[in-house]
Amino acid sequence: MASLAAARYGKDNVRVYKVHRDEKTGVQTVVEMTVCVLLEGEIDTSYTKADNSVVVATDSIKNTIYITAKQQPVTPPELFGSILGSHFIEKYPHIHVAHVNIITHRWVRMTIDGKAHPHSFLKDSPETRNVQVDVTEGKGIDITSSINGLTVLKSTGSQFWGFVRDEFTTLKETWDRILSTQVDAKWQWRRFNDVQHVKANLDKFDGAWETARNTTLKTFAEDNSASVQATMYKMSEQILAAVPLVETVEYALPNIHYFEIDLSWHKGLKNTGKDAEVYAPQSGPNGLIKCTVARSGQKARL
C-alpha cells in the first residue's frame, strides 16, 4: 500500500517586467522578476483519485501573478511575495500554504554625460536579489531574503595555512593568495503575522539588502582573510548586529581557484610565489564553504 506523503504544485518561471512612469519628472523605473508560486492544501485527491476539482489551474496562478503585479507594488519583493501568497490562502479555502519565490534581476540606471538617464538601463552582472515567502494559514508569513550571483575577487589579502595535513594532502600552505567567490547570502526574518505586519516594516527590507551587500563587499575587501570560513562569519555577525529583525544569516561561498603556473621549465622563467603574475583560472573542482549564524540562543527555522 502507498500513501501520499507530501504534495505541492504551481507555476514556475513566470517572467514579469513592470515599469513605473513618473509623469511629473519623466523618470521611469523598471523591475524584472522571475516568479514561482507553489500551493499546498487539501489537494491529495488530485493525485490519488484523479480529482481535478481541487486544482487551481497553474494558468490561473500565472494570471494572478500578472494581475497582482499590475494592481500592487512589486517592490520591495518581500512585500509583493507576501501579498501574492496571502491572496491564494484567502481566495481558496482548501489552500493552506503558498510558497512564493521571486528572483529580481539586476538593472542599473545608465549614466550619460555625468547624468542619470531617465529611462535607459544596463545589466552589469548576473547578480540577483531573491526572496522566498511562505504564507501559512494560521501561522503567518516567513520571509528569507538573499543575494545571489555577486562575483568578487581580490588579488591579495588572503591566507590559508595551519590546516590538517596527512597522507591525503597535497595543498601547500600560503600566506598570500587570490581569493574569489560567487556570493550566495541569505537572511531570515522574524515571522510576520500578516501582510499588514509586513507593510509596517516596509522600510526595513531595502535597508537590510543594502546592509548585507555593503557588509559583504567591505568585509571581503578589507579583511586579511585567514580562511573563507573566518571571513564569512565576520560578515554574518555584522549583518545580525545591524538588522534587529533578522534571525539568522546564511552564506554559501564557493572558492573559485586561480592557480599559479610554474614556468621555470621555459628558460628559468619565475612565476611562482612572490614572482607570480600569470595564473590559470579553474572551473572545478572547487571548495564550497557554508555557514548559518544565529543570534545567541536561537536556531534556524526549518
Short mmCIF file of C-alpha atoms in Angstrom, two decimals:
data_model
loop_
_atom_site.label_atom_id
_atom_site.label_comp_id
_atom_site.label_asym_id
_atom_site.label_seq_id
_atom_site.Cartn_x
_atom_site.Cartn_y
_atom_site.Cartn_z
CA MET A 1 0.00 0.00 0.00
CA ALA A 2 1.12 3.57 -0.69
CA SER A 3 0.07 6.96 0.63
CA LEU A 4 0.81 10.50 -0.47
CA ALA A 5 3.38 11.89 1.98
CA ALA A 6 3.65 15.43 0.63
CA ALA A 7 2.42 17.43 -2.34
CA ARG A 8 2.67 20.92 -3.75
CA TYR A 9 2.25 22.30 -7.25
CA GLY A 10 2.11 25.61 -9.08
CA LYS A 11 3.63 27.78 -11.79
CA ASP A 12 7.36 28.29 -12.23
CA ASN A 13 9.46 30.62 -14.37
CA VAL A 14 6.81 33.33 -14.74
CA ARG A 15 8.69 36.27 -16.24
CA VAL A 16 7.37 39.67 -15.15
CA TYR A 17 8.55 43.14 -16.13
CA LYS A 18 6.98 46.27 -14.66
CA VAL A 19 7.71 49.89 -15.48
CA HIS A 20 6.76 52.84 -13.28
CA ARG A 21 6.49 56.17 -15.11
CA ASP A 22 6.72 59.41 -13.16
CA GLU A 23 4.64 61.79 -15.27
CA LYS A 24 5.98 64.88 -13.49
CA THR A 25 9.69 64.18 -13.89
CA GLY A 26 9.69 61.87 -16.90
CA VAL A 27 11.84 59.40 -14.93
CA GLN A 28 10.99 55.73 -15.39
CA THR A 29 11.89 52.83 -13.09
CA VAL A 30 11.92 49.20 -14.18
CA VAL A 31 11.71 45.89 -12.30
CA GLU A 32 12.20 42.48 -13.92
CA MET A 33 11.36 39.32 -11.97
CA THR A 34 11.10 35.58 -12.35
CA VAL A 35 8.35 34.25 -10.07
CA CYS A 36 7.46 30.78 -8.85
CA VAL A 37 4.29 30.04 -6.83
CA LEU A 38 3.63 26.61 -5.30
CA LEU A 39 0.48 25.73 -3.37
CA GLU A 40 -0.29 23.20 -0.63
CA GLY A 41 -3.58 22.20 0.96
CA GLU A 42 -6.43 19.74 0.52
CA ILE A 43 -5.23 18.62 -2.88
CA ASP A 44 -4.43 14.96 -2.21
CA THR A 45 -7.33 13.62 -4.27
CA SER A 46 -5.96 15.25 -7.42
CA TYR A 47 -3.03 12.82 -7.09
CA THR A 48 -4.73 9.77 -5.61
CA LYS A 49 -8.24 9.92 -7.13
CA ALA A 50 -7.67 11.81 -10.39
CA ASP A 51 -9.97 14.51 -8.96
CA ASN A 52 -9.23 17.84 -10.62
CA SER A 53 -11.97 19.68 -8.71
CA VAL A 54 -9.40 20.67 -6.06
CA VAL A 55 -6.86 22.01 -8.58
CA VAL A 56 -6.39 25.74 -9.03
CA ALA A 57 -5.05 25.68 -12.58
CA THR A 58 -1.46 26.78 -12.99
CA ASP A 59 -2.73 29.08 -15.75
CA SER A 60 -4.83 30.84 -13.09
CA ILE A 61 -1.75 31.11 -10.87
CA LYS A 62 0.21 32.69 -13.73
CA ASN A 63 -2.56 35.20 -14.48
CA THR A 64 -2.88 36.05 -10.78
CA ILE A 65 0.83 36.93 -10.71
CA TYR A 66 0.38 39.33 -13.64
CA ILE A 67 -2.78 40.94 -12.25
CA THR A 68 -1.26 41.35 -8.78
CA ALA A 69 1.83 42.94 -10.33
CA LYS A 70 -0.45 45.43 -12.11
CA GLN A 71 -2.57 46.28 -9.06
CA GLN A 72 0.04 46.16 -6.29
CA PRO A 73 3.62 47.40 -5.76
CA VAL A 74 6.30 44.89 -6.78
CA THR A 75 8.98 46.50 -4.61
CA PRO A 76 10.30 45.56 -2.24
CA PRO A 77 9.94 41.94 -3.37
CA GLU A 78 9.31 40.86 0.22
CA LEU A 79 6.03 42.82 0.14
CA PHE A 80 4.98 41.61 -3.31
CA GLY A 81 5.60 37.99 -2.29
CA SER A 82 3.58 38.46 0.91
CA ILE A 83 0.64 40.00 -0.95
CA LEU A 84 0.73 37.29 -3.62
CA GLY A 85 1.00 34.38 -1.19
CA SER A 86 -1.74 35.74 1.08
CA HIS A 87 -4.08 36.04 -1.91
CA PHE A 88 -4.06 32.30 -2.55
CA ILE A 89 -4.83 31.18 1.01
CA GLU A 90 -7.57 33.82 1.32
CA LYS A 91 -9.12 33.21 -2.12
CA TYR A 92 -9.24 29.40 -1.97
CA PRO A 93 -10.45 27.85 1.34
CA HIS A 94 -8.79 24.50 0.63
CA ILE A 95 -5.34 26.05 0.04
CA HIS A 96 -3.46 26.47 3.32
CA VAL A 97 0.14 27.24 2.32
CA ALA A 98 1.55 29.34 -0.52
CA HIS A 99 5.25 29.34 -1.35
CA VAL A 100 6.41 32.32 -3.41
CA ASN A 101 9.93 32.60 -4.80
CA ILE A 102 10.93 35.84 -6.53
CA ILE A 103 14.18 36.44 -8.40
CA THR A 104 14.71 40.14 -9.11
CA HIS A 105 17.12 40.67 -12.00
CA ARG A 106 19.63 43.49 -11.78
CA TRP A 107 19.07 46.54 -13.98
CA VAL A 108 21.16 49.64 -13.24
CA ARG A 109 20.29 53.10 -14.50
CA MET A 110 22.73 54.39 -17.14
CA THR A 111 24.82 57.48 -16.51
CA ILE A 112 25.22 59.53 -19.70
CA ASP A 113 27.45 62.62 -19.76
CA GLY A 114 27.58 62.51 -15.97
CA LYS A 115 23.81 62.42 -15.53
CA ALA A 116 21.43 59.60 -14.61
CA HIS A 117 19.41 58.77 -17.71
CA PRO A 118 15.63 58.85 -17.11
CA HIS A 119 14.76 55.65 -18.98
CA SER A 120 17.87 53.69 -20.01
CA PHE A 121 19.41 50.83 -18.04
CA LEU A 122 22.20 48.29 -18.24
CA LYS A 123 22.69 44.80 -16.81
CA ASP A 124 26.17 44.96 -15.31
CA SER A 125 26.26 41.45 -13.77
CA PRO A 126 24.19 38.28 -13.31
CA GLU A 127 23.62 39.23 -9.66
CA THR A 128 20.03 38.87 -8.43
CA ARG A 129 18.03 39.86 -5.36
CA ASN A 130 15.89 36.92 -4.29
CA VAL A 131 13.15 36.31 -1.75
CA GLN A 132 11.38 33.20 -0.53
CA VAL A 133 8.00 33.95 1.04
CA ASP A 134 6.00 31.17 2.72
CA VAL A 135 2.47 32.13 3.78
CA THR A 136 0.87 29.57 6.10
CA GLU A 137 -2.74 29.82 7.19
CA GLY A 138 -2.97 30.30 10.95
CA LYS A 139 0.77 30.81 11.40
CA GLY A 140 1.88 33.86 9.45
CA ILE A 141 4.46 34.85 6.86
CA ASP A 142 8.05 33.59 6.80
CA ILE A 143 10.47 35.55 4.61
CA THR A 144 14.04 34.79 3.60
CA SER A 145 15.84 37.43 1.55
CA SER A 146 19.03 36.80 -0.37
CA ILE A 147 21.77 37.97 -2.70
CA ASN A 148 22.83 35.54 -5.41
CA GLY A 149 25.45 35.63 -8.14
CA LEU A 150 27.54 38.51 -6.75
CA THR A 151 31.02 37.56 -8.01
CA VAL A 152 34.01 39.12 -6.24
CA LEU A 153 37.79 38.75 -6.37
CA LYS A 154 40.78 40.24 -4.61
CA SER A 155 44.36 39.69 -5.75
CA THR A 156 45.91 39.67 -2.26
CA GLY A 157 44.86 39.85 1.40
CA SER A 158 44.00 36.16 1.75
CA GLN A 159 45.87 33.37 3.52
CA PHE A 160 45.33 29.68 4.17
CA TRP A 161 47.65 27.74 6.44
CA GLY A 162 47.61 25.61 9.59
CA PHE A 163 45.05 23.17 8.21
CA VAL A 164 45.12 19.39 8.73
CA ARG A 165 47.98 17.73 6.88
CA ASP A 166 48.10 13.98 6.37
CA GLU A 167 48.83 11.38 3.68
CA PHE A 168 45.96 12.72 1.55
CA THR A 169 47.17 16.35 1.45
CA THR A 170 48.97 17.96 -1.49
CA LEU A 171 47.85 21.58 -0.96
CA LYS A 172 50.65 23.91 0.06
CA GLU A 173 50.20 26.47 2.82
CA THR A 174 50.08 30.08 1.66
CA TRP A 175 50.24 33.48 3.32
CA ASP A 176 49.21 35.37 0.16
CA ARG A 177 46.75 34.14 -2.43
CA ILE A 178 43.99 35.24 -4.80
CA LEU A 179 40.52 34.96 -3.23
CA SER A 180 37.43 34.83 -5.42
CA THR A 181 33.87 33.65 -4.83
CA GLN A 182 30.29 33.96 -6.04
CA VAL A 183 28.27 35.16 -3.08
CA ASP A 184 25.05 33.45 -2.03
CA ALA A 185 23.95 35.27 1.14
CA LYS A 186 20.59 34.77 2.86
CA TRP A 187 18.95 36.33 5.88
CA GLN A 188 15.83 35.01 7.57
CA TRP A 189 13.38 37.47 9.09
CA ARG A 190 11.32 37.01 12.21
CA ARG A 191 7.87 35.64 11.38
CA PHE A 192 5.34 38.28 10.35
CA ASN A 193 1.71 37.96 11.40
CA ASP A 194 0.17 39.07 8.10
CA VAL A 195 0.55 41.47 5.16
CA GLN A 196 -0.18 44.48 7.38
CA HIS A 197 2.68 43.46 9.65
CA VAL A 198 4.94 43.26 6.60
CA LYS A 199 3.78 46.72 5.47
CA ALA A 200 4.50 48.12 8.94
CA ASN A 201 8.15 47.14 8.42
CA LEU A 202 8.33 48.14 4.77
CA ASP A 203 11.34 50.43 5.19
CA LYS A 204 13.43 47.59 6.66
CA PHE A 205 13.70 45.37 3.57
CA ASP A 206 15.63 47.60 1.15
CA GLY A 207 17.84 48.77 4.02
CA ALA A 208 18.67 45.19 5.01
CA TRP A 209 19.55 44.30 1.42
CA GLU A 210 21.87 47.30 1.16
CA THR A 211 23.43 46.48 4.55
CA ALA A 212 24.01 42.84 3.59
CA ARG A 213 25.50 43.75 0.21
CA ASN A 214 27.70 46.56 1.52
CA THR A 215 28.85 44.49 4.51
CA THR A 216 29.73 41.59 2.23
CA LEU A 217 31.76 43.77 -0.12
CA LYS A 218 33.51 45.82 2.58
CA THR A 219 34.45 42.82 4.73
CA PHE A 220 35.60 40.83 1.71
CA ALA A 221 37.80 43.68 0.55
CA GLU A 222 39.26 44.77 3.91
CA ASP A 223 39.59 41.55 5.90
CA ASN A 224 43.04 39.96 5.84
CA SER A 225 41.33 36.62 5.46
CA ALA A 226 42.67 33.64 7.41
CA SER A 227 40.07 31.49 5.61
CA VAL A 228 36.76 31.80 3.81
CA GLN A 229 35.17 30.43 6.99
CA ALA A 230 36.54 33.20 9.19
CA THR A 231 35.60 35.97 6.75
CA MET A 232 32.02 34.79 6.20
CA TYR A 233 31.45 34.57 9.97
CA LYS A 234 32.53 38.21 10.34
CA MET A 235 30.09 39.21 7.61
CA SER A 236 27.24 37.36 9.33
CA GLU A 237 27.95 38.88 12.74
CA GLN A 238 27.83 42.40 11.33
CA ILE A 239 24.55 41.86 9.49
CA LEU A 240 22.87 40.47 12.60
CA ALA A 241 24.10 43.47 14.60
CA ALA A 242 22.82 45.95 12.02
CA VAL A 243 19.36 44.44 11.31
CA PRO A 244 17.49 43.53 14.55
CA LEU A 245 14.55 41.86 12.77
CA VAL A 246 16.82 39.27 11.14
CA GLU A 247 17.09 35.95 12.99
CA THR A 248 19.79 34.15 11.03
CA VAL A 249 22.31 34.85 8.28
CA GLU A 250 23.50 32.13 5.92
CA TYR A 251 26.39 32.19 3.45
CA ALA A 252 27.40 29.72 0.75
CA LEU A 253 30.73 30.70 -0.82
CA PRO A 254 32.41 28.57 -3.48
CA ASN A 255 36.16 29.10 -3.56
CA ILE A 256 36.87 29.99 -7.19
CA HIS A 257 40.50 28.99 -7.63
CA TYR A 258 43.26 30.75 -9.54
CA PHE A 259 46.38 28.56 -9.57
CA GLU A 260 49.95 29.68 -10.07
CA ILE A 261 51.64 28.33 -13.19
CA ASP A 262 55.20 27.07 -12.88
CA LEU A 263 57.00 28.39 -15.96
CA SER A 264 60.52 27.60 -14.78
CA TRP A 265 60.77 24.96 -17.49
CA HIS A 266 60.98 27.80 -20.01
CA LYS A 267 64.41 29.40 -19.62
CA GLY A 268 64.03 29.55 -15.82
CA LEU A 269 61.12 31.99 -16.03
CA LYS A 270 59.95 32.82 -12.49
CA ASN A 271 56.16 32.80 -11.98
CA THR A 272 55.53 31.33 -8.52
CA GLY A 273 55.40 32.77 -5.00
CA LYS A 274 56.30 36.46 -4.92
CA ASP A 275 57.03 36.34 -8.66
CA ALA A 276 53.59 35.02 -9.67
CA GLU A 277 51.77 37.20 -12.19
CA VAL A 278 50.12 34.76 -14.60
CA TYR A 279 47.52 32.35 -13.20
CA ALA A 280 45.23 29.64 -14.55
CA PRO A 281 41.55 30.21 -13.61
CA GLN A 282 39.85 26.95 -12.62
CA SER A 283 36.27 25.92 -13.40
CA GLY A 284 36.33 22.99 -10.96
CA PRO A 285 36.65 21.20 -8.69
CA ASN A 286 36.28 23.95 -6.11
CA GLY A 287 35.89 24.35 -2.39
CA LEU A 288 32.40 25.13 -1.11
CA ILE A 289 32.06 26.70 2.32
CA LYS A 290 28.71 27.23 4.08
CA CYS A 291 27.56 28.53 7.43
CA THR A 292 24.42 29.69 9.23
CA VAL A 293 24.91 32.23 12.02
CA ALA A 294 22.09 32.84 14.50
CA ARG A 295 21.64 35.16 17.43
CA SER A 296 22.74 33.56 20.69
CA GLY A 297 20.12 31.08 21.90
CA GLN A 298 18.37 30.87 18.51
CA LYS A 299 18.37 28.20 15.84
CA ALA A 300 17.42 28.46 12.20
CA ARG A 301 13.78 27.57 11.44
CA LEU A 302 13.38 24.53 9.24
#
